[in-house]
Amino acid sequence: MAEIRLTRVEQGHTKIRNVPIAVTPEGFWCCPSPTAFQKSLKSQNSINKSKSSPPEPQSQPKTTTQKKQATSAEKKPSSVPLRTAIANSDDTPVANNVPPPAPERVPRPKVEGLPRKVAIEFGEPGSSDVKVVLFGKQGFCVKLSVHKNVLAMNSSFFAEKFSDREAEFSCLEIDECEDVEIYVETVGLMYCKDMKQRLIKQSVSRVLRILKVGELLGFGSCIKSCLEFLEAVPWVGEEEEQKVVSSVQQLQVDGIRVTPVLKRVSSEVCNPPKDTLSHILELVLKSNDERGRREMKSIVLKLLKENNTPPNYSTGTADICSEIIHTSCESCLDSLLAVFRQAAELDFTDKILDSKEPIMKQLSQEADNILWLLEILAERQAADKFAVIWSNQQELTSLHNKLPTVSRYHVNFVTARLFVGIGRGELLPSKDTRQLLLQTWLQPLINDYNWLQHGCRSFDRKLVEEGIGRTILTLPLEDQQGIMLSWMGNFLKAGDRCPNLNQAFEVWWRRTFVRPYVDVQSHPLESDNLMTLK
């Protein structure tokens, strides 16, 4: 708390500018609006600056002007004696052409020795029995005419100060007050019977300022009303939410519960995220509305990406999340395989269009669900396990060949995403897994490549072809040769309907035909030594 001093207010030390006070039926004297308060501060600061600057050397025109000002000051009505006395005392040195002493740039002397310039006065001086003077850091002060019993009854701080001092003192001074405006309003709330009604139109940031001053003053009912306001009002934006949570967590007041406010951002349940995330994924994956499902997939994917970045990243939480997603992937794979079996058993190729549509829609939805889950795993660098599972779907590839391309091609979006992930380094499956993935799914991908290009606007041909080529080039050279020759046969037949792996083919060619010759030519001595040893 700022420095407090109990003194008597002398008329020769104050200059008062009264402001209109709005009094409610409850007898509450209202603080002016922030705009009016700031205007008062600006005007007071301009007055202080003009009076602190010393006048220039004497000249006849300036003396005449100053004398006119002194004459006009003497002609003011004397309805307020205090104003008249101070005005005459301020003008006397000007009339004698003696400049006032300039303020020294030294540490602040004792407060009693400095003249007090009261910018604003609140309350009813006639009925009050104590004065509270607040000195702000901006160089102004505010005088409050208040009642000792009201302040002592509502504030433990004032009750302690009044009990420790003599009963006859007339003024309580508080130096270096950080937030004079809110301090005035908080003292004014002590006169209000329904504080909740007074706070209802305030902003969250202003109520947090009132809460801080209320805590300093030990104003229990004010703190309680502020907490009730913060518990009920919406918090707009993440920044405002952080300010509220931080302010409430720092609050240290006995007998006042802050839990209702913090319940909005924390749960008392021990471990709810696992079950909640499983339920969210289940709702999204089983949704029948395409637009709603697509939008929610985008939102959940974005939030999981944010949760996977520091400082939100937690190893335990990440492992739980990945485990849940893998479980959902396995469930979707089982559903996809069941739909493929159903389509093959019913001789799907002979069905009319009306009977095909539900099964085609279900195939597309299940494949899209798997692709979405794979995208989440790839972002979390946890897709290696899924790559192993997908590489071992030999039954699915055999059923895939039995269905028309228009019905089956959605499945290969999953294969393409795996190749892109390997090419980017987002997942690092073993050599056997990479080899099995190419062996199981590359040919079905080539067969449906034309439909992939035209069936989805977001399909990036160059990215997919780059991923396939890089995946092939991670294998041993002998395995590269078999895959590249097989691709070459398909490319010569299908042309643009086949992935263009020319860049990977050139790399393989150099590795096979150019670099061995270069190595031998660059190390002739080693070759001769080997021949000699033999």
Coordinates of C-alpha atoms in Angstrom, one line a residue:
M1 CA 0.0 0.0 0.0
A2 CA 1.2 3.5 -0.7
E3 CA 2.5 5.8 2.0
I4 CA -0.2 7.1 4.4
R5 CA -0.1 10.3 6.4
L6 CA -2.6 11.8 8.8
T7 CA -2.7 15.6 8.9
R8 CA -4.9 18.6 9.1
V9 CA -6.0 20.2 5.8
E10 CA -5.1 23.9 5.8
Q11 CA -6.8 26.4 3.5
G12 CA -3.5 27.9 2.5
H13 CA -2.2 24.6 1.0
T14 CA -5.1 23.6 -1.3
K15 CA -6.7 24.7 -4.4
I16 CA -10.0 22.9 -5.1
R17 CA -11.9 22.5 -8.3
N18 CA -15.3 21.0 -7.6
V19 CA -17.0 18.7 -10.1
P20 CA -20.6 17.8 -10.5
I21 CA -21.5 14.8 -8.3
A22 CA -24.3 12.5 -9.3
V23 CA -26.0 11.2 -6.2
T24 CA -28.1 8.0 -6.4
P25 CA -31.3 7.4 -4.3
E26 CA -29.1 5.2 -2.2
G27 CA -26.9 8.1 -1.3
F28 CA -23.9 6.9 -3.4
W29 CA -21.7 9.7 -4.7
C30 CA -20.6 8.6 -8.2
C31 CA -17.2 8.9 -9.6
P32 CA -17.2 10.8 -13.0
S33 CA -16.7 9.0 -16.2
P34 CA -13.2 8.0 -17.2
T35 CA -13.4 10.6 -20.0
A36 CA -14.2 13.4 -17.6
F37 CA -11.5 12.2 -15.2
Q38 CA -8.9 12.3 -17.9
K39 CA -9.9 15.8 -19.1
S40 CA -9.5 17.0 -15.5
L41 CA -6.0 15.4 -15.4
K42 CA -5.0 17.1 -18.7
S43 CA -6.2 20.5 -17.6
Q44 CA -4.4 20.2 -14.2
N45 CA -1.2 19.1 -15.9
S46 CA -1.3 22.0 -18.3
I47 CA -1.8 24.4 -15.4
N48 CA 1.1 22.9 -13.5
K49 CA 3.4 23.1 -16.5
S50 CA 2.5 26.8 -17.1
K51 CA 3.0 27.7 -13.5
S52 CA 6.3 25.8 -13.1
S53 CA 8.0 27.6 -16.1
P54 CA 9.7 30.9 -14.9
P55 CA 8.6 34.1 -16.6
E56 CA 10.9 35.9 -19.1
P57 CA 12.8 39.2 -18.2
Q58 CA 10.5 42.1 -17.4
S59 CA 9.1 44.1 -20.3
Q60 CA 6.4 46.7 -20.3
P61 CA 3.8 44.7 -22.4
K62 CA 4.2 41.6 -20.3
T63 CA 3.8 43.6 -17.0
T64 CA 0.7 45.2 -18.4
T65 CA -0.8 41.8 -19.2
Q66 CA 0.1 40.4 -15.8
K67 CA -1.5 43.4 -14.1
K68 CA -4.6 42.9 -16.1
Q69 CA -4.7 39.3 -15.0
A70 CA -4.2 40.3 -11.4
T71 CA -7.0 42.9 -11.7
S72 CA -9.4 40.4 -13.3
A73 CA -8.6 37.9 -10.5
E74 CA -9.4 40.5 -7.9
K75 CA -12.8 41.2 -9.5
K76 CA -13.9 37.5 -9.2
P77 CA -16.9 36.9 -6.9
S78 CA -16.0 35.8 -3.4
S79 CA -18.7 33.1 -3.2
V80 CA -15.9 30.5 -2.4
P81 CA -13.5 32.2 0.1
L82 CA -10.9 29.4 -0.2
R83 CA -10.5 30.0 -4.0
T84 CA -10.2 33.8 -3.5
A85 CA -7.5 33.5 -0.9
I86 CA -5.4 31.1 -3.0
A87 CA -5.9 33.2 -6.2
N88 CA -4.7 36.4 -4.4
S89 CA -1.8 34.6 -2.9
D90 CA -0.8 33.2 -6.3
D91 CA -1.1 36.5 -8.0
T92 CA 0.9 38.6 -5.5
P93 CA 4.3 37.6 -6.7
V94 CA 3.3 38.3 -10.3
A95 CA 2.1 41.8 -9.5
N96 CA 5.5 42.6 -7.9
N97 CA 7.2 41.1 -11.0
V98 CA 9.1 38.5 -8.9
P99 CA 9.2 35.1 -10.6
P100 CA 8.3 32.1 -8.5
P101 CA 11.2 29.7 -7.7
A102 CA 11.7 26.9 -10.3
P103 CA 11.1 23.3 -9.0
E104 CA 14.4 21.5 -8.1
R105 CA 15.2 18.1 -9.7
V106 CA 15.9 16.5 -6.3
P107 CA 14.3 13.6 -4.4
R108 CA 10.9 14.5 -3.1
P109 CA 11.1 16.3 0.3
K110 CA 8.6 15.8 3.1
V111 CA 5.1 15.9 1.8
E112 CA 4.0 18.4 4.5
G113 CA 6.4 21.0 3.1
L114 CA 5.0 21.0 -0.4
P115 CA 1.9 23.0 -1.6
R116 CA -1.0 20.7 -2.4
K117 CA -2.9 21.3 -5.7
V118 CA -6.2 19.4 -5.4
A119 CA -7.5 18.8 -8.9
I120 CA -10.8 17.3 -8.1
E121 CA -13.0 17.0 -4.9
F122 CA -15.7 14.5 -4.3
G123 CA -18.3 14.1 -1.6
E124 CA -20.2 16.5 0.6
P125 CA -17.8 18.5 2.8
G126 CA -20.6 19.8 5.0
S127 CA -21.6 16.3 6.3
S128 CA -18.3 14.5 6.2
D129 CA -16.1 14.0 9.2
V130 CA -12.8 13.0 7.5
K131 CA -10.8 13.9 4.4
V132 CA -8.9 11.4 2.2
V133 CA -6.4 13.0 -0.2
L134 CA -4.9 10.8 -2.9
F135 CA -1.7 11.9 -4.6
G136 CA -1.3 10.3 -8.0
K137 CA 2.0 9.6 -9.8
Q138 CA 0.9 11.9 -12.6
G139 CA 1.4 15.0 -10.4
F140 CA -2.1 15.7 -9.3
C141 CA -4.2 14.8 -6.3
V142 CA -7.9 14.1 -5.4
K143 CA -9.7 15.0 -2.2
L144 CA -12.5 12.9 -0.9
S145 CA -14.9 14.1 1.7
V146 CA -16.1 10.9 3.3
H147 CA -17.5 9.4 6.5
K148 CA -15.2 7.6 8.9
N149 CA -17.8 5.0 10.0
V150 CA -18.6 4.1 6.4
L151 CA -15.0 3.5 5.4
A152 CA -14.2 1.6 8.7
M153 CA -17.2 -0.6 8.3
N154 CA -16.4 -1.7 4.7
S155 CA -12.6 -1.6 4.7
S156 CA -10.2 -3.4 7.0
F157 CA -7.4 -1.1 5.8
F158 CA -9.3 2.1 6.8
A159 CA -10.5 0.5 10.0
E160 CA -7.0 -0.3 11.1
K161 CA -5.7 3.2 10.2
F162 CA -8.5 5.0 12.0
S163 CA -8.2 2.8 15.1
D164 CA -4.4 3.4 15.3
R165 CA -4.7 7.2 15.1
E166 CA -6.2 9.9 17.2
A167 CA -9.9 10.4 16.8
E168 CA -9.6 14.1 16.1
F169 CA -7.4 14.0 13.0
S170 CA -9.0 15.7 9.9
C171 CA -7.1 14.2 6.9
L172 CA -5.7 10.9 5.7
E173 CA -3.1 11.4 2.9
I174 CA -2.1 8.5 0.6
D175 CA 1.0 9.2 -1.5
E176 CA 2.0 7.6 -4.9
C177 CA -1.4 6.1 -5.6
E178 CA -1.1 4.0 -8.8
D179 CA -4.7 4.1 -10.0
V180 CA -6.4 7.2 -8.5
E181 CA -9.5 7.0 -10.7
I182 CA -10.3 3.4 -9.6
Y183 CA -9.3 4.2 -6.0
V184 CA -12.0 6.9 -6.0
E185 CA -14.6 4.6 -7.6
T186 CA -13.8 1.8 -5.1
V187 CA -14.2 4.2 -2.1
G188 CA -17.5 5.3 -3.7
L189 CA -18.7 1.7 -3.9
M190 CA -18.6 1.7 -0.1
Y191 CA -21.7 3.9 -0.2
C192 CA -23.6 1.6 -2.6
K193 CA -26.1 -1.0 -1.4
D194 CA -26.2 -3.0 -4.6
M195 CA -22.7 -3.2 -6.0
K196 CA -23.6 -5.8 -8.5
Q197 CA -25.9 -3.4 -10.2
R198 CA -23.2 -0.8 -10.3
L199 CA -20.7 -3.2 -11.9
I200 CA -23.0 -4.7 -14.5
K201 CA -22.2 -2.1 -17.2
Q202 CA -18.4 -2.1 -16.5
S203 CA -15.8 -3.8 -18.7
V204 CA -13.9 -6.8 -17.5
S205 CA -10.6 -4.9 -17.5
R206 CA -12.1 -2.1 -15.3
V207 CA -13.6 -4.6 -12.9
L208 CA -10.1 -6.3 -12.6
R209 CA -8.7 -2.9 -11.6
I210 CA -11.5 -2.4 -9.0
L211 CA -10.7 -6.0 -7.7
K212 CA -7.1 -5.1 -7.2
V213 CA -7.8 -1.9 -5.3
G214 CA -10.5 -3.7 -3.3
E215 CA -8.0 -6.3 -2.2
L216 CA -5.5 -3.5 -1.1
L217 CA -8.3 -1.8 0.9
G218 CA -9.6 -5.1 2.4
F219 CA -13.0 -4.3 0.9
G220 CA -14.6 -7.8 1.2
S221 CA -18.0 -7.1 -0.3
C222 CA -16.4 -5.4 -3.3
I223 CA -14.1 -8.4 -3.9
K224 CA -17.1 -10.7 -3.7
S225 CA -19.1 -8.6 -6.1
C226 CA -16.2 -8.5 -8.6
L227 CA -15.8 -12.2 -8.5
E228 CA -19.5 -12.7 -9.0
F229 CA -19.3 -10.4 -12.0
L230 CA -16.2 -12.2 -13.5
E231 CA -17.9 -15.6 -13.0
A232 CA -21.0 -14.5 -15.0
V233 CA -19.7 -12.2 -17.7
P234 CA -18.2 -13.7 -20.9
W235 CA -14.4 -13.3 -21.4
V236 CA -13.7 -12.1 -24.9
G237 CA -10.4 -13.4 -26.4
E238 CA -7.6 -15.4 -25.0
E239 CA -5.7 -12.3 -23.7
E240 CA -8.6 -11.2 -21.6
E241 CA -9.1 -14.8 -20.2
Q242 CA -5.4 -14.9 -19.2
K243 CA -5.7 -11.6 -17.4
V244 CA -8.8 -12.8 -15.4
V245 CA -7.2 -16.1 -14.5
S246 CA -3.9 -14.5 -13.5
S247 CA -5.7 -11.8 -11.4
V248 CA -7.9 -14.3 -9.6
Q249 CA -5.1 -16.7 -8.9
Q250 CA -3.0 -14.0 -7.3
L251 CA -5.9 -13.0 -5.1
Q252 CA -5.2 -13.7 -1.4
V253 CA -8.2 -13.0 0.7
D254 CA -9.4 -15.2 3.6
G255 CA -13.0 -16.3 3.6
I256 CA -13.7 -15.6 -0.1
R257 CA -13.9 -18.5 -2.6
V258 CA -12.4 -17.9 -6.0
T259 CA -13.1 -21.5 -7.3
P260 CA -16.3 -20.6 -9.1
V261 CA -14.4 -18.2 -11.4
L262 CA -11.6 -20.7 -12.1
K263 CA -14.0 -23.6 -12.8
R264 CA -14.5 -22.1 -16.2
V265 CA -10.9 -23.0 -17.2
S266 CA -10.2 -26.1 -15.0
S267 CA -11.9 -29.3 -14.0
E268 CA -12.0 -31.2 -10.8
V269 CA -12.3 -34.5 -12.6
C270 CA -9.0 -36.4 -12.4
N271 CA -8.4 -37.5 -16.0
P272 CA -11.1 -36.4 -18.4
P273 CA -9.2 -35.6 -21.6
K274 CA -8.9 -39.2 -22.8
D275 CA -12.6 -40.1 -22.7
T276 CA -13.5 -36.6 -24.0
L277 CA -11.2 -36.9 -27.0
S278 CA -12.4 -40.4 -27.8
H279 CA -16.0 -39.1 -27.8
I280 CA -15.2 -36.1 -30.0
L281 CA -13.4 -38.3 -32.6
E282 CA -16.3 -40.8 -32.5
L283 CA -18.9 -38.0 -33.1
V284 CA -16.9 -36.6 -36.0
L285 CA -16.2 -39.9 -37.7
K286 CA -19.8 -41.1 -37.5
S287 CA -21.4 -37.8 -38.7
N288 CA -23.7 -38.2 -41.7
D289 CA -23.7 -34.5 -42.7
E290 CA -20.8 -34.0 -45.1
R291 CA -20.5 -30.2 -44.5
G292 CA -20.6 -30.4 -40.8
R293 CA -18.1 -33.3 -40.7
R294 CA -15.7 -31.5 -43.0
E295 CA -15.8 -28.3 -40.9
M296 CA -15.4 -30.1 -37.6
K297 CA -12.4 -32.1 -39.0
S298 CA -10.7 -28.9 -39.9
I299 CA -11.3 -27.4 -36.4
V300 CA -10.2 -30.4 -34.5
L301 CA -7.1 -30.8 -36.7
K302 CA -6.1 -27.2 -36.1
L303 CA -6.6 -27.5 -32.3
L304 CA -4.6 -30.7 -32.1
K305 CA -1.8 -29.0 -34.1
E306 CA -1.7 -26.1 -31.5
N307 CA -1.7 -28.6 -28.6
N308 CA 1.3 -30.3 -30.2
T309 CA 3.5 -27.2 -30.1
P310 CA 5.5 -25.9 -27.1
P311 CA 4.8 -24.7 -24.5
N312 CA 1.5 -26.8 -24.6
Y313 CA 3.4 -30.0 -25.5
S314 CA 3.3 -32.7 -22.9
T315 CA 4.8 -36.1 -23.5
G316 CA 2.2 -38.0 -21.4
T317 CA -0.7 -36.2 -23.0
A318 CA 0.8 -36.7 -26.5
D319 CA 1.2 -40.4 -26.0
I320 CA -2.4 -40.7 -24.8
C321 CA -3.7 -38.7 -27.8
S322 CA -1.7 -40.8 -30.3
E323 CA -3.0 -44.0 -28.7
I324 CA -6.6 -42.8 -29.0
I325 CA -6.1 -41.8 -32.7
H326 CA -4.5 -45.2 -33.5
T327 CA -7.5 -47.0 -32.0
S328 CA -9.8 -44.9 -34.1
C329 CA -7.7 -45.7 -37.2
E330 CA -8.0 -49.4 -36.6
S331 CA -11.7 -49.1 -36.1
C332 CA -12.1 -47.2 -39.4
L333 CA -9.9 -49.8 -41.2
D334 CA -12.2 -52.6 -40.0
S335 CA -15.2 -50.6 -41.2
L336 CA -13.6 -50.0 -44.6
L337 CA -12.7 -53.6 -45.0
A338 CA -16.2 -54.7 -44.1
V339 CA -17.7 -52.3 -46.8
F340 CA -15.2 -53.7 -49.4
R341 CA -16.3 -57.3 -48.5
Q342 CA -19.9 -56.4 -48.8
A343 CA -19.4 -54.7 -52.2
A344 CA -17.5 -57.7 -53.5
E345 CA -20.0 -60.3 -52.3
L346 CA -22.9 -58.5 -53.9
D347 CA -21.3 -58.4 -57.3
F348 CA -21.0 -54.7 -57.0
T349 CA -20.2 -54.3 -60.7
D350 CA -23.6 -55.4 -61.8
K351 CA -25.6 -53.2 -59.4
I352 CA -27.6 -50.3 -60.8
L353 CA -26.7 -46.7 -59.9
D354 CA -29.3 -46.3 -57.1
S355 CA -28.0 -49.4 -55.2
K356 CA -24.4 -48.4 -55.7
E357 CA -24.7 -44.9 -54.3
P358 CA -25.0 -45.8 -50.5
I359 CA -22.0 -48.1 -50.7
M360 CA -19.9 -45.7 -52.7
K361 CA -20.7 -43.0 -50.2
Q362 CA -19.7 -45.2 -47.3
L363 CA -16.5 -46.2 -49.0
S364 CA -15.6 -42.6 -49.6
Q365 CA -16.5 -41.6 -46.0
E366 CA -14.4 -44.3 -44.4
A367 CA -11.4 -43.5 -46.6
D368 CA -11.7 -39.8 -45.8
N369 CA -11.9 -40.6 -42.1
I370 CA -8.7 -42.7 -42.3
L371 CA -7.0 -39.9 -44.3
W372 CA -8.0 -37.3 -41.6
L373 CA -6.6 -39.5 -38.8
L374 CA -3.4 -40.1 -40.7
E375 CA -3.0 -36.3 -41.2
I376 CA -3.3 -35.9 -37.4
L377 CA -0.7 -38.6 -36.8
A378 CA 1.7 -37.2 -39.3
E379 CA 1.5 -33.8 -37.7
R380 CA 2.3 -35.4 -34.3
Q381 CA 5.2 -37.4 -35.8
A382 CA 3.4 -40.6 -34.8
A383 CA 2.4 -42.2 -38.1
D384 CA 5.0 -45.0 -38.2
K385 CA 2.7 -47.5 -36.6
F386 CA -0.1 -46.8 -39.0
A387 CA 2.4 -47.2 -42.0
V388 CA 3.0 -50.8 -40.7
I389 CA -0.7 -51.5 -40.5
W390 CA -1.5 -50.1 -43.9
S391 CA 1.4 -52.0 -45.5
N392 CA -0.1 -55.3 -44.3
Q393 CA -3.6 -54.8 -45.9
Q394 CA -3.2 -57.4 -48.5
E395 CA -6.8 -58.5 -48.3
L396 CA -7.9 -54.9 -48.9
T397 CA -5.7 -54.6 -52.0
S398 CA -7.2 -57.9 -53.4
L399 CA -10.7 -56.6 -52.9
H400 CA -9.7 -53.3 -54.3
N401 CA -9.0 -54.9 -57.7
K402 CA -12.6 -56.3 -57.8
L403 CA -14.3 -53.0 -57.6
P404 CA -14.7 -50.4 -60.4
T405 CA -12.2 -47.5 -60.2
V406 CA -14.9 -44.9 -59.6
S407 CA -15.8 -46.6 -56.3
R408 CA -12.3 -47.6 -55.0
Y409 CA -10.0 -44.7 -55.9
H410 CA -10.6 -42.8 -52.6
V411 CA -8.5 -45.4 -50.8
N412 CA -5.4 -44.5 -52.6
F413 CA -5.4 -41.0 -51.1
V414 CA -4.2 -42.7 -47.9
T415 CA -1.4 -44.4 -49.8
A416 CA -0.4 -41.1 -51.4
R417 CA -0.3 -39.3 -48.0
L418 CA 2.0 -42.0 -46.6
F419 CA 4.4 -41.5 -49.5
V420 CA 4.3 -37.7 -49.1
G421 CA 5.0 -38.1 -45.3
I422 CA 8.0 -40.4 -46.0
G423 CA 9.3 -38.0 -48.6
R424 CA 9.0 -35.1 -46.2
G425 CA 10.6 -37.0 -43.3
E426 CA 7.4 -36.8 -41.2
L427 CA 7.5 -40.5 -40.6
L428 CA 10.5 -42.9 -40.6
P429 CA 9.3 -46.5 -41.1
S430 CA 11.8 -49.3 -41.3
K431 CA 13.2 -50.5 -44.6
D432 CA 11.0 -53.6 -44.6
T433 CA 7.9 -51.4 -44.0
R434 CA 8.8 -49.1 -46.9
Q435 CA 9.5 -52.0 -49.2
L436 CA 6.2 -53.7 -48.2
L437 CA 4.3 -50.5 -48.7
L438 CA 5.6 -50.1 -52.2
Q439 CA 5.0 -53.7 -53.0
T440 CA 1.4 -53.7 -51.7
W441 CA 0.1 -50.3 -52.7
L442 CA 2.2 -48.8 -55.5
Q443 CA 0.5 -50.7 -58.3
P444 CA -3.1 -50.0 -57.1
L445 CA -2.1 -46.3 -56.9
I446 CA -0.8 -46.4 -60.5
N447 CA -4.0 -48.1 -61.6
D448 CA -6.2 -45.3 -60.1
Y449 CA -3.9 -42.4 -60.7
N450 CA -6.0 -40.8 -63.4
W451 CA -9.0 -40.8 -61.1
L452 CA -7.0 -39.4 -58.2
Q453 CA -5.9 -36.4 -60.4
H454 CA -9.5 -35.5 -61.4
G455 CA -11.4 -36.7 -58.4
C456 CA -10.0 -34.3 -55.9
R457 CA -9.1 -30.6 -56.3
S458 CA -6.7 -30.7 -53.4
F459 CA -4.7 -33.5 -55.0
D460 CA -1.1 -32.2 -55.5
R461 CA 0.4 -34.3 -58.3
K462 CA 3.9 -33.0 -58.1
L463 CA 4.0 -33.5 -54.3
V464 CA 2.8 -37.0 -54.5
E465 CA 5.2 -38.0 -57.3
E466 CA 8.1 -36.4 -55.4
G467 CA 7.1 -38.5 -52.3
I468 CA 6.9 -41.7 -54.3
G469 CA 10.2 -41.1 -55.9
R470 CA 11.9 -40.3 -52.6
T471 CA 10.4 -43.4 -51.0
I472 CA 11.8 -45.6 -53.7
L473 CA 15.2 -44.1 -53.5
T474 CA 15.5 -44.9 -49.7
L475 CA 15.6 -48.6 -50.6
P476 CA 18.8 -50.6 -51.5
L477 CA 19.9 -50.2 -55.1
E478 CA 18.8 -53.6 -56.2
D479 CA 15.2 -53.0 -54.9
Q480 CA 15.2 -49.6 -56.6
Q481 CA 16.0 -51.3 -59.9
G482 CA 13.1 -53.7 -59.7
I483 CA 10.5 -50.9 -58.8
M484 CA 11.9 -48.4 -61.4
L485 CA 11.7 -50.9 -64.2
S486 CA 8.2 -51.9 -63.3
W487 CA 7.2 -48.3 -63.2
M488 CA 8.8 -47.6 -66.6
G489 CA 6.7 -50.3 -68.2
N490 CA 3.5 -48.7 -66.8
F491 CA 4.6 -45.2 -67.8
L492 CA 5.3 -46.2 -71.4
K493 CA 1.8 -47.7 -71.6
A494 CA -0.3 -45.1 -69.7
G495 CA 1.8 -41.9 -70.1
D496 CA 0.1 -39.0 -68.3
R497 CA -2.3 -41.3 -66.5
C498 CA 0.7 -42.7 -64.6
P499 CA 2.8 -41.0 -62.0
N500 CA 5.8 -39.2 -63.5
L501 CA 8.9 -40.4 -61.6
N502 CA 11.5 -39.2 -64.1
Q503 CA 13.5 -37.3 -61.5
A504 CA 13.8 -40.4 -59.3
F505 CA 14.6 -42.5 -62.4
E506 CA 17.5 -40.1 -63.2
V507 CA 18.9 -40.5 -59.7
W508 CA 18.6 -44.3 -59.9
W509 CA 20.3 -44.2 -63.3
R510 CA 23.3 -42.2 -62.0
R511 CA 23.6 -44.5 -59.0
T512 CA 23.6 -47.5 -61.2
F513 CA 25.7 -46.5 -64.3
V514 CA 27.7 -43.4 -63.5
R515 CA 28.9 -43.4 -59.9
P516 CA 30.5 -46.9 -59.9
Y517 CA 32.6 -45.9 -63.0
V518 CA 33.5 -42.6 -61.3
D519 CA 34.5 -44.5 -58.1
V520 CA 36.8 -46.9 -60.0
Q521 CA 38.4 -44.0 -61.9
S522 CA 38.9 -41.9 -58.8
H523 CA 40.6 -44.7 -56.8
P524 CA 42.9 -46.6 -59.3
L525 CA 45.6 -47.3 -56.7
E526 CA 43.1 -49.0 -54.4
S527 CA 42.0 -51.2 -57.4
D528 CA 45.6 -52.1 -58.3
N529 CA 46.3 -53.0 -54.6
L530 CA 43.3 -55.2 -54.5
M531 CA 44.4 -57.0 -57.7
T532 CA 47.9 -57.4 -56.2
L533 CA 46.6 -58.9 -53.0
K534 CA 44.6 -61.4 -55.0

